[in-house]
Coordinates of N, CA and C in Angstrom, one line a residue:
Chain R
I20 N 168.9 155.6 105.2 CA 169.0 157.0 105.6 C 167.8 157.7 105.1
A21 N 167.1 158.4 106.0 CA 165.9 159.2 105.6 C 166.4 160.3 104.7
G22 N 165.5 160.7 103.7 CA 165.8 161.8 102.9 C 165.2 161.8 101.6
I23 N 165.8 162.4 100.6 CA 165.2 162.5 99.3 C 166.3 162.1 98.3
T24 N 166.0 161.3 97.4 CA 166.9 160.7 96.5 C 166.6 161.0 95.0
Q25 N 167.5 161.4 94.3 CA 167.3 161.7 92.8 C 168.2 160.8 92.0
A26 N 167.7 160.4 90.8 CA 168.5 159.6 89.9 C 168.0 160.0 88.4
P27 N 169.0 160.0 87.5 CA 170.4 159.9 87.7 C 171.0 161.1 88.3
T28 N 172.3 161.1 88.7 CA 173.0 162.2 89.2 C 173.5 163.1 88.0
S29 N 173.7 162.4 86.9 CA 174.2 163.1 85.7 C 173.8 162.3 84.5
Q30 N 173.5 163.1 83.4 CA 173.1 162.4 82.2 C 173.4 163.3 81.0
I31 N 173.9 162.8 79.9 CA 174.0 163.5 78.7 C 173.0 162.8 77.7
L32 N 172.2 163.7 77.1 CA 171.1 163.2 76.3 C 171.1 163.9 74.9
A33 N 170.7 163.2 73.9 CA 170.6 163.8 72.6 C 169.2 164.5 72.5
A34 N 169.2 165.6 71.8 CA 168.0 166.4 71.6 C 167.0 165.5 70.9
G35 N 165.7 165.6 71.4 CA 164.6 164.9 70.8 C 164.3 163.6 71.6
R36 N 165.2 163.2 72.5 CA 165.0 162.0 73.3 C 164.1 162.3 74.5
R37 N 163.5 161.2 74.9 CA 162.6 161.3 76.1 C 163.5 161.0 77.4
M38 N 163.2 161.7 78.4 CA 164.0 161.4 79.6 C 163.2 161.6 80.9
T39 N 163.3 160.7 81.8 CA 162.6 160.8 83.1 C 163.6 160.9 84.2
L40 N 163.5 162.0 85.0 CA 164.3 162.1 86.2 C 163.5 161.6 87.4
R41 N 164.1 160.8 88.2 CA 163.4 160.1 89.3 C 163.7 160.8 90.6
C42 N 162.6 160.9 91.5 CA 162.7 161.5 92.8 C 161.9 160.7 93.8
T43 N 162.6 160.3 94.9 CA 161.9 159.5 95.9 C 162.2 160.0 97.3
Q44 N 161.2 160.2 98.1 CA 161.4 160.6 99.5 C 160.8 159.6 100.5
D45 N 161.4 159.5 101.6 CA 160.9 158.6 102.6 C 160.5 159.3 103.9
M46 N 160.3 160.6 103.8 CA 159.9 161.4 105.0 C 158.4 161.6 105.1
R47 N 157.7 161.0 104.2 CA 156.2 161.1 104.2 C 155.7 162.5 104.1
H48 N 156.5 163.4 103.4 CA 156.1 164.7 103.2 C 155.0 164.7 102.1
N49 N 154.0 165.6 102.3 CA 152.9 165.7 101.3 C 153.3 166.5 100.1
A50 N 154.0 167.5 100.2 CA 154.4 168.4 99.1 C 155.7 168.1 98.5
M51 N 155.8 168.1 97.2 CA 157.0 167.9 96.5 C 157.1 168.8 95.3
Y52 N 158.4 169.1 94.9 CA 158.6 170.2 93.9 C 159.8 169.7 93.0
W53 N 159.8 170.3 91.8 CA 160.9 170.2 90.9 C 161.3 171.6 90.5
Y54 N 162.6 171.9 90.7 CA 163.2 173.2 90.3 C 164.3 172.9 89.3
R55 N 164.6 173.9 88.5 CA 165.8 173.9 87.7 C 166.7 175.0 88.1
Q56 N 168.0 174.8 88.1 CA 168.9 175.8 88.5 C 169.9 176.2 87.4
D57 N 169.8 177.4 87.0 CA 170.7 177.9 85.9 C 171.4 179.1 86.4
L58 N 172.7 179.3 86.0 CA 173.5 180.3 86.5 C 172.9 181.7 86.3
G59 N 172.8 182.5 87.3 CA 172.2 183.8 87.2 C 170.7 183.9 87.3
L60 N 170.1 182.7 87.3 CA 168.6 182.7 87.3 C 168.1 182.0 88.5
G61 N 168.9 181.5 89.4 CA 168.4 181.0 90.6 C 167.7 179.6 90.4
L62 N 166.8 179.4 91.3 CA 166.0 178.1 91.3 C 164.6 178.5 90.8
R63 N 164.3 177.9 89.7 CA 162.9 178.2 89.1 C 162.0 177.0 89.2
L64 N 160.8 177.2 89.6 CA 159.9 176.1 89.9 C 159.3 175.6 88.6
I65 N 159.4 174.3 88.4 CA 158.9 173.7 87.1 C 157.4 173.2 87.4
H66 N 157.3 172.3 88.3 CA 156.0 171.7 88.7 C 156.1 171.4 90.2
Y67 N 154.9 171.3 90.7 CA 154.8 170.9 92.2 C 153.6 170.0 92.4
S68 N 153.6 169.4 93.6 CA 152.5 168.6 94.0 C 152.2 168.8 95.5
N69 N 151.1 169.2 95.8 CA 150.8 169.4 97.2 C 150.4 168.1 98.0
T70 N 150.0 167.1 97.2 CA 149.6 165.8 97.9 C 149.5 164.8 96.7
A71 N 149.6 163.5 97.1 CA 149.5 162.5 96.1 C 148.2 162.6 95.3
G72 N 148.3 162.5 94.0 CA 147.2 162.6 93.1 C 146.9 163.9 92.5
T73 N 147.7 165.0 93.0 CA 147.5 166.3 92.5 C 148.9 166.9 92.0
T74 N 148.8 167.7 91.0 CA 150.0 168.4 90.5 C 149.6 169.8 90.1
G75 N 150.6 170.7 90.0 CA 150.4 172.0 89.5 C 151.6 172.6 88.8
K76 N 151.3 173.6 87.9 CA 152.4 174.2 87.2 C 153.1 175.3 87.9
G77 N 154.4 175.3 87.8 CA 155.2 176.4 88.4 C 155.5 177.5 87.4
E78 N 156.7 178.1 87.5 CA 157.1 179.2 86.7 C 157.5 178.8 85.3
V79 N 158.1 177.7 85.1 CA 158.6 177.3 83.8 C 158.2 175.8 83.5
P80 N 156.9 175.6 83.3 CA 156.4 174.2 83.1 C 156.5 173.6 81.7
D81 N 156.7 174.5 80.7 CA 156.6 174.0 79.3 C 157.8 173.1 79.0
G82 N 157.4 171.9 78.3 CA 158.3 170.9 78.0 C 158.5 169.9 79.0
Y83 N 157.9 170.0 80.2 CA 158.0 169.1 81.3 C 156.7 168.6 81.7
S84 N 156.6 167.3 82.2 CA 155.4 166.8 82.8 C 155.8 166.0 84.1
V85 N 154.9 165.9 85.0 CA 155.1 165.2 86.3 C 153.9 164.3 86.6
S86 N 154.1 163.4 87.5 CA 153.0 162.6 88.0 C 153.2 162.4 89.5
R87 N 152.2 162.1 90.2 CA 152.3 161.9 91.7 C 151.3 160.7 92.0
A88 N 151.7 159.5 91.7 CA 150.8 158.4 91.9 C 150.8 158.0 93.4
N89 N 151.8 158.3 94.1 CA 151.9 158.0 95.6 C 152.7 159.1 96.3
T90 N 152.7 159.0 97.6 CA 153.4 160.0 98.4 C 154.9 160.1 98.2
D91 N 155.5 159.0 97.9 CA 157.0 158.9 97.9 C 157.6 159.4 96.6
D92 N 157.0 159.2 95.5 CA 157.6 159.3 94.2 C 157.1 160.5 93.4
F93 N 158.0 161.3 92.7 CA 157.5 162.4 92.0 C 158.5 162.5 90.7
P94 N 158.3 161.7 89.7 CA 159.1 161.8 88.5 C 158.9 163.0 87.6
L95 N 159.9 163.5 87.0 CA 159.8 164.6 86.1 C 160.2 164.0 84.7
T96 N 159.4 164.3 83.7 CA 159.6 163.7 82.3 C 159.8 164.9 81.3
L97 N 160.8 164.7 80.5 CA 161.0 165.6 79.4 C 160.6 164.8 78.2
A98 N 159.5 165.1 77.5 CA 159.0 164.3 76.4 C 159.9 164.3 75.2
S99 N 160.5 165.4 74.9 CA 161.4 165.6 73.7 C 162.4 166.6 74.1
A100 N 163.5 166.2 74.6 CA 164.5 167.1 75.2 C 165.0 168.1 74.1
V101 N 165.3 169.4 74.6 CA 165.9 170.4 73.8 C 167.1 171.0 74.5
P102 N 168.1 171.6 73.8 CA 169.3 172.1 74.4 C 169.0 173.1 75.6
S103 N 167.9 173.8 75.5 CA 167.6 174.8 76.5 C 167.2 174.2 77.8
Q104 N 167.0 172.9 77.8 CA 166.7 172.2 79.0 C 167.9 171.6 79.7
T105 N 169.1 172.0 79.2 CA 170.4 171.7 79.9 C 170.4 172.5 81.2
S106 N 170.5 171.8 82.3 CA 170.4 172.5 83.6 C 170.7 171.5 84.7
V107 N 170.7 172.0 85.9 CA 170.8 171.1 87.1 C 169.3 171.1 87.7
Y108 N 168.8 169.9 87.9 CA 167.4 169.8 88.4 C 167.5 169.3 89.8
F109 N 166.7 170.0 90.6 CA 166.6 169.6 92.0 C 165.1 169.3 92.3
C110 N 165.0 168.1 93.0 CA 163.7 167.7 93.5 C 163.7 168.1 95.0
A111 N 162.6 168.5 95.5 CA 162.5 168.9 97.0 C 161.2 168.4 97.5
S112 N 161.2 168.2 98.8 CA 159.9 167.9 99.5 C 159.8 168.8 100.7
R113 N 158.6 169.1 101.2 CA 158.4 170.1 102.2 C 157.7 169.5 103.4
S114 N 158.3 169.8 104.6 CA 157.6 169.5 105.8 C 156.6 170.6 106.1
G115 N 155.8 170.4 107.1 CA 154.8 171.4 107.5 C 153.6 171.3 106.7
T116 N 152.6 172.2 107.1 CA 151.4 172.2 106.4 C 151.2 173.6 105.8
G117 N 150.3 173.8 104.8 CA 150.1 175.1 104.2 C 151.3 175.5 103.4
S118 N 151.6 176.8 103.3 CA 152.7 177.3 102.5 C 154.0 177.3 103.2
A119 N 154.0 177.1 104.5 CA 155.3 177.3 105.3 C 155.9 175.9 105.5
G120 N 157.2 175.9 105.8 CA 157.9 174.7 106.1 C 159.2 174.6 105.3
E121 N 160.2 173.9 105.8 CA 161.5 173.8 105.2 C 161.4 172.9 104.0
L122 N 162.1 173.3 102.9 CA 162.2 172.4 101.7 C 163.5 171.6 101.9
F123 N 163.3 170.3 101.7 CA 164.5 169.4 101.7 C 164.8 169.0 100.3
F124 N 166.0 169.3 99.9 CA 166.4 169.1 98.5 C 167.2 167.8 98.3
G125 N 167.0 167.2 97.1 CA 167.9 166.1 96.7 C 169.2 166.6 96.3
E126 N 170.1 165.8 95.9 CA 171.5 166.2 95.5 C 171.6 166.8 94.1
G127 N 170.5 166.7 93.4 CA 170.5 167.3 92.1 C 170.8 166.3 90.9
S128 N 170.2 166.6 89.8 CA 170.5 165.8 88.6 C 171.0 166.8 87.5
R129 N 172.3 166.6 87.1 CA 172.8 167.4 86.0 C 172.5 166.8 84.7
L130 N 171.7 167.6 83.9 CA 171.3 167.1 82.6 C 171.9 168.0 81.5
T131 N 172.5 167.3 80.5 CA 173.1 168.0 79.4 C 172.4 167.5 78.1
V132 N 171.8 168.4 77.4 CA 171.1 168.0 76.1 C 171.9 168.6 74.9
L133 N 172.3 167.7 74.1 CA 173.2 168.1 73.0 C 172.4 168.1 71.7
Chain V
G28 N 151.6 185.9 88.9 CA 152.2 185.0 89.9 C 153.2 185.8 90.7
E29 N 153.7 185.1 91.7 CA 154.7 185.7 92.6 C 156.0 185.9 91.9
N30 N 156.7 187.1 92.1 CA 158.0 187.4 91.6 C 158.9 187.8 92.7
V31 N 160.1 187.3 92.8 CA 161.0 187.6 93.9 C 162.3 188.2 93.3
E32 N 162.7 189.4 93.6 CA 163.9 190.0 93.2 C 164.9 190.0 94.3
Q33 N 166.2 189.8 94.0 CA 167.2 189.7 95.0 C 168.4 190.5 94.6
H34 N 169.0 191.2 95.6 CA 170.2 192.1 95.3 C 171.1 192.1 96.5
P35 N 172.4 192.2 96.3 CA 173.1 192.2 95.0 C 173.3 190.8 94.5
S36 N 173.7 190.6 93.3 CA 174.0 189.3 92.7 C 175.3 188.8 93.2
T37 N 176.2 189.7 93.5 CA 177.5 189.3 94.1 C 177.9 190.2 95.2
L38 N 178.5 189.7 96.3 CA 178.8 190.5 97.4 C 180.2 190.0 98.0
S39 N 181.1 190.9 98.1 CA 182.4 190.6 98.6 C 182.7 191.4 99.9
V40 N 183.0 190.7 101.0 CA 183.2 191.4 102.3 C 184.5 190.9 102.9
Q41 N 185.1 191.6 103.8 CA 186.2 191.2 104.6 C 185.7 190.4 105.8
E42 N 186.5 189.4 106.1 CA 186.2 188.6 107.3 C 185.9 189.5 108.5
G43 N 184.9 189.2 109.2 CA 184.5 190.0 110.4 C 183.5 191.1 110.1
D44 N 183.4 191.5 108.8 CA 182.4 192.5 108.4 C 181.0 191.9 108.4
S45 N 180.0 192.8 108.2 CA 178.6 192.3 108.1 C 178.3 192.3 106.6
A46 N 177.3 191.4 106.3 CA 176.8 191.3 104.9 C 175.3 191.4 105.0
V47 N 174.7 192.1 104.0 CA 173.3 192.3 103.9 C 172.8 192.0 102.5
I48 N 171.8 191.1 102.4 CA 171.2 190.8 101.1 C 169.7 191.1 101.2
K49 N 169.3 191.8 100.1 CA 167.9 192.3 100.1 C 167.0 191.6 99.1
C50 N 165.8 191.4 99.4 CA 164.8 190.8 98.5 C 163.5 191.6 98.5
T51 N 162.8 191.6 97.4 CA 161.5 192.1 97.3 C 160.6 191.1 96.7
Y52 N 159.3 191.1 97.1 CA 158.4 190.2 96.5 C 157.2 190.9 96.0
S53 N 156.4 190.3 95.1 CA 155.3 191.1 94.5 C 153.9 190.8 95.0
D54 N 153.7 189.5 95.5 CA 152.3 189.1 95.8 C 152.1 189.3 97.3
S55 N 151.2 190.1 97.7 CA 150.9 190.4 99.1 C 150.4 189.2 99.8
A56 N 150.0 188.2 99.1 CA 149.4 186.9 99.7 C 150.6 186.0 100.2
S57 N 151.8 186.3 99.8 CA 152.9 185.5 100.3 C 153.0 185.6 101.9
N58 N 153.3 184.5 102.6 CA 153.2 184.6 104.0 C 154.4 183.9 104.7
Y59 N 155.3 183.4 103.9 CA 156.4 182.7 104.6 C 157.7 183.0 103.7
F60 N 158.8 183.3 104.4 CA 160.0 183.8 103.7 C 161.2 183.1 104.2
P61 N 161.6 182.0 103.5 CA 162.8 181.3 104.0 C 164.1 181.8 103.2
W62 N 165.2 181.5 103.8 CA 166.5 181.8 103.2 C 167.3 180.5 103.1
Y63 N 167.9 180.2 102.0 CA 168.7 179.0 101.8 C 170.1 179.4 101.4
K64 N 171.0 178.5 101.9 CA 172.4 178.6 101.6 C 172.9 177.4 100.7
Q65 N 173.6 177.7 99.7 CA 174.1 176.6 98.8 C 175.6 176.7 98.6
E66 N 176.3 175.8 99.2 CA 177.7 175.7 99.0 C 178.0 175.1 97.6
L67 N 179.2 175.3 97.1 CA 179.6 174.9 95.8 C 179.4 173.4 95.6
G68 N 178.6 173.0 94.6 CA 178.4 171.6 94.3 C 177.4 170.9 95.2
K69 N 176.8 171.6 96.1 CA 175.9 171.0 97.1 C 174.4 171.4 96.9
R70 N 173.6 170.8 97.7 CA 172.2 171.2 97.6 C 171.9 172.4 98.5
P71 N 170.8 173.2 98.2 CA 170.4 174.3 99.0 C 170.0 173.8 100.4
Q72 N 170.3 174.5 101.5 CA 169.8 174.1 102.8 C 169.3 175.4 103.5
L73 N 168.2 175.2 104.2 CA 167.6 176.3 105.0 C 168.5 176.8 106.1
I74 N 168.6 178.1 106.2 CA 169.4 178.7 107.3 C 168.5 179.5 108.2
I75 N 167.5 180.1 107.8 CA 166.6 180.8 108.6 C 165.3 181.1 107.8
D76 N 164.2 181.3 108.6 CA 163.0 181.7 107.9 C 162.2 182.6 108.8
I77 N 161.2 183.3 108.2 CA 160.3 184.2 108.9 C 158.9 184.2 108.3
R78 N 158.0 184.2 109.2 CA 156.6 184.2 108.8 C 156.1 185.7 108.8
S79 N 155.0 185.8 108.1 CA 154.5 187.2 107.8 C 154.0 187.9 109.0
N80 N 153.7 187.2 110.1 CA 153.2 187.9 111.3 C 154.4 188.3 112.2
V81 N 155.6 188.2 111.7 CA 156.8 188.5 112.5 C 157.7 189.5 111.8
G82 N 158.2 190.5 112.5 CA 159.0 191.5 111.8 C 160.5 191.2 111.7
E83 N 161.0 190.4 112.7 CA 162.4 190.2 112.8 C 162.6 188.9 113.5
K84 N 163.7 188.2 113.1 CA 164.1 186.9 113.7 C 165.6 186.8 113.6
K85 N 166.1 186.3 114.7 CA 167.6 186.2 114.8 C 168.0 184.8 115.3
D86 N 169.1 184.3 114.7 CA 169.7 183.0 115.1 C 171.2 183.2 115.1
Q87 N 171.8 183.4 116.2 CA 173.2 183.6 116.3 C 173.7 184.7 115.5
R88 N 174.5 184.5 114.4 CA 175.1 185.5 113.6 C 174.2 185.9 112.5
I89 N 173.1 185.3 112.3 CA 172.2 185.6 111.1 C 170.9 186.2 111.6
A90 N 170.3 187.1 110.9 CA 169.0 187.7 111.2 C 168.3 188.0 110.0
V91 N 167.0 188.0 110.0 CA 166.1 188.3 108.9 C 165.1 189.3 109.4
T92 N 164.8 190.3 108.5 CA 163.8 191.3 108.8 C 162.8 191.3 107.7
L93 N 161.6 191.6 108.0 CA 160.5 191.6 107.0 C 159.7 192.9 107.2
N94 N 159.5 193.6 106.1 CA 158.6 194.8 106.0 C 157.4 194.4 105.0
K95 N 156.3 194.0 105.6 CA 155.2 193.6 104.8 C 154.6 194.7 103.9
T96 N 154.6 195.9 104.5 CA 154.0 197.0 103.8 C 154.8 197.3 102.5
A97 N 156.1 197.3 102.6 CA 157.0 197.5 101.5 C 157.3 196.3 100.6
K98 N 156.9 195.1 101.1 CA 157.2 193.8 100.5 C 158.7 193.7 100.4
H99 N 159.4 194.0 101.4 CA 160.8 193.8 101.5 C 161.2 192.8 102.6
F100 N 162.3 192.0 102.4 CA 162.8 191.3 103.5 C 164.3 191.2 103.2
S101 N 165.1 191.1 104.3 CA 166.5 191.1 104.2 C 167.2 190.1 105.1
L102 N 168.4 189.6 104.7 CA 169.2 188.7 105.5 C 170.4 189.5 105.9
H103 N 170.7 189.4 107.2 CA 171.9 190.1 107.8 C 172.8 189.0 108.4
I104 N 174.1 189.0 108.0 CA 175.1 188.1 108.6 C 176.1 189.0 109.2
T105 N 176.3 188.8 110.5 CA 177.3 189.6 111.2 C 178.6 188.8 111.5
E106 N 179.7 189.4 111.7 CA 181.0 188.8 112.0 C 181.2 187.6 111.0
T107 N 181.2 188.0 109.7 CA 181.3 187.0 108.7 C 182.6 186.2 108.8
Q108 N 182.5 184.9 108.4 CA 183.7 184.0 108.4 C 183.9 183.4 107.0
P109 N 185.0 183.0 106.7 CA 185.3 182.4 105.3 C 184.3 181.3 105.0
E110 N 183.8 180.5 106.0 CA 182.9 179.4 105.7 C 181.5 179.9 105.4
D111 N 181.2 181.3 105.5 CA 180.0 181.8 105.1 C 179.9 182.0 103.6
S112 N 181.1 181.9 102.9 CA 181.1 182.0 101.5 C 180.2 180.9 100.8
A113 N 179.3 181.4 100.0 CA 178.3 180.5 99.4 C 177.3 181.3 98.6
V114 N 176.4 180.7 98.0 CA 175.3 181.4 97.3 C 174.1 181.3 98.2
Y115 N 173.5 182.5 98.4 CA 172.3 182.6 99.3 C 171.1 182.9 98.5
F116 N 170.0 182.2 98.7 CA 168.7 182.5 98.0 C 167.6 182.9 99.0
C117 N 166.9 183.9 98.7 CA 165.7 184.2 99.4 C 164.5 183.6 98.6
A118 N 163.4 183.5 99.3 CA 162.3 182.8 98.7 C 161.0 183.4 99.4
A119 N 159.9 183.3 98.6 CA 158.6 183.6 99.2 C 157.6 182.5 98.9
S120 N 156.9 182.1 99.9 CA 155.9 181.0 99.7 C 154.5 181.6 99.8
I121 N 153.7 181.1 98.9 CA 152.3 181.6 98.7 C 151.4 180.4 98.8
S122 N 150.2 180.6 99.3 CA 149.2 179.5 99.4 C 148.1 179.6 98.4
T123 N 147.9 180.7 97.8 CA 146.8 180.8 96.8 C 147.3 180.1 95.5
G124 N 146.3 179.3 95.0 CA 146.6 178.6 93.7 C 147.6 177.5 94.0
G125 N 147.7 176.9 95.2 CA 148.7 175.9 95.5 C 149.8 176.4 96.3
F126 N 150.4 175.5 97.1 CA 151.5 176.0 98.0 C 152.8 176.0 97.3
K127 N 153.3 177.1 96.8 CA 154.5 177.2 96.0 C 155.5 178.1 96.7
T128 N 156.8 177.7 96.5 CA 157.9 178.5 97.0 C 158.7 179.0 95.8
I129 N 158.7 180.4 95.7 CA 159.4 181.0 94.5 C 160.7 181.6 95.0
F130 N 161.8 181.4 94.3 CA 163.1 181.8 94.8 C 163.6 183.1 94.0
G131 N 164.4 183.9 94.7 CA 165.2 184.9 94.0 C 166.3 184.3 93.2
A132 N 167.0 185.1 92.5 CA 168.1 184.7 91.6 C 169.4 184.3 92.3
G133 N 169.5 184.7 93.6 CA 170.7 184.3 94.4 C 171.7 185.4 94.5
T134 N 172.5 185.3 95.6 CA 173.6 186.2 95.9 C 174.8 185.4 96.2
R135 N 175.9 185.6 95.4 CA 177.1 184.9 95.7 C 177.9 185.7 96.6
L136 N 178.1 185.2 97.8 CA 178.9 185.9 98.9 C 180.3 185.4 99.0
F137 N 181.2 186.3 98.9 CA 182.7 186.0 99.1 C 183.1 186.6 100.4
V138 N 183.7 185.9 101.3 CA 184.2 186.4 102.5 C 185.7 186.2 102.5
K139 N 186.4 187.3 102.4 CA 187.9 187.3 102.3 C 188.6 187.3 103.6
A140 N 189.5 186.3 103.8 CA 190.2 186.1 105.0 C 191.3 187.2 105.2

């Protein structure tokens, strides 16, 4: 089934541990994004990638890193998790060119940092 | 950078009434304005969008208006139904400094039967 897949769907993590959230799409979209969703704060952009080999910082990049080695994969890494990173994380890819086009979201990864 | 403000945070309407959600954006370089609907426990999904060269767009019971001068855009839902109950997000996309989509904080809409 074509779409965007995230893993894991849910994870409990001890503070200080390293964690990588995986995101894979098979729609051959150039642009990919990571958002975090917190109650009352909406969807905040963490990092983005307009095409394979390039990445950029979003609104809340601190404590997170990404890589884009190929078109399909866009992993998000928390080098040393802190409780404030408890959130639901959504990966998305975008159709179209330029700044316009629908975002297709994954099902989300619920991360709890204790 | 771009900042998107969305109001109200919560909206309760009676079935059949209209609902209006308003957003403002800060960066005049933003040129694409999508709206997403997120049902409880699910992922956000696009319901309608508008580009900066268009003032209004309609799709059945939903419509979006854009005032570029004032940097305002709004979502209008007519003849609301219980299945319209969800969280709605406005967003603004900008191409300067990378192609980014910035979201508002969301509006939780309750439609009472």
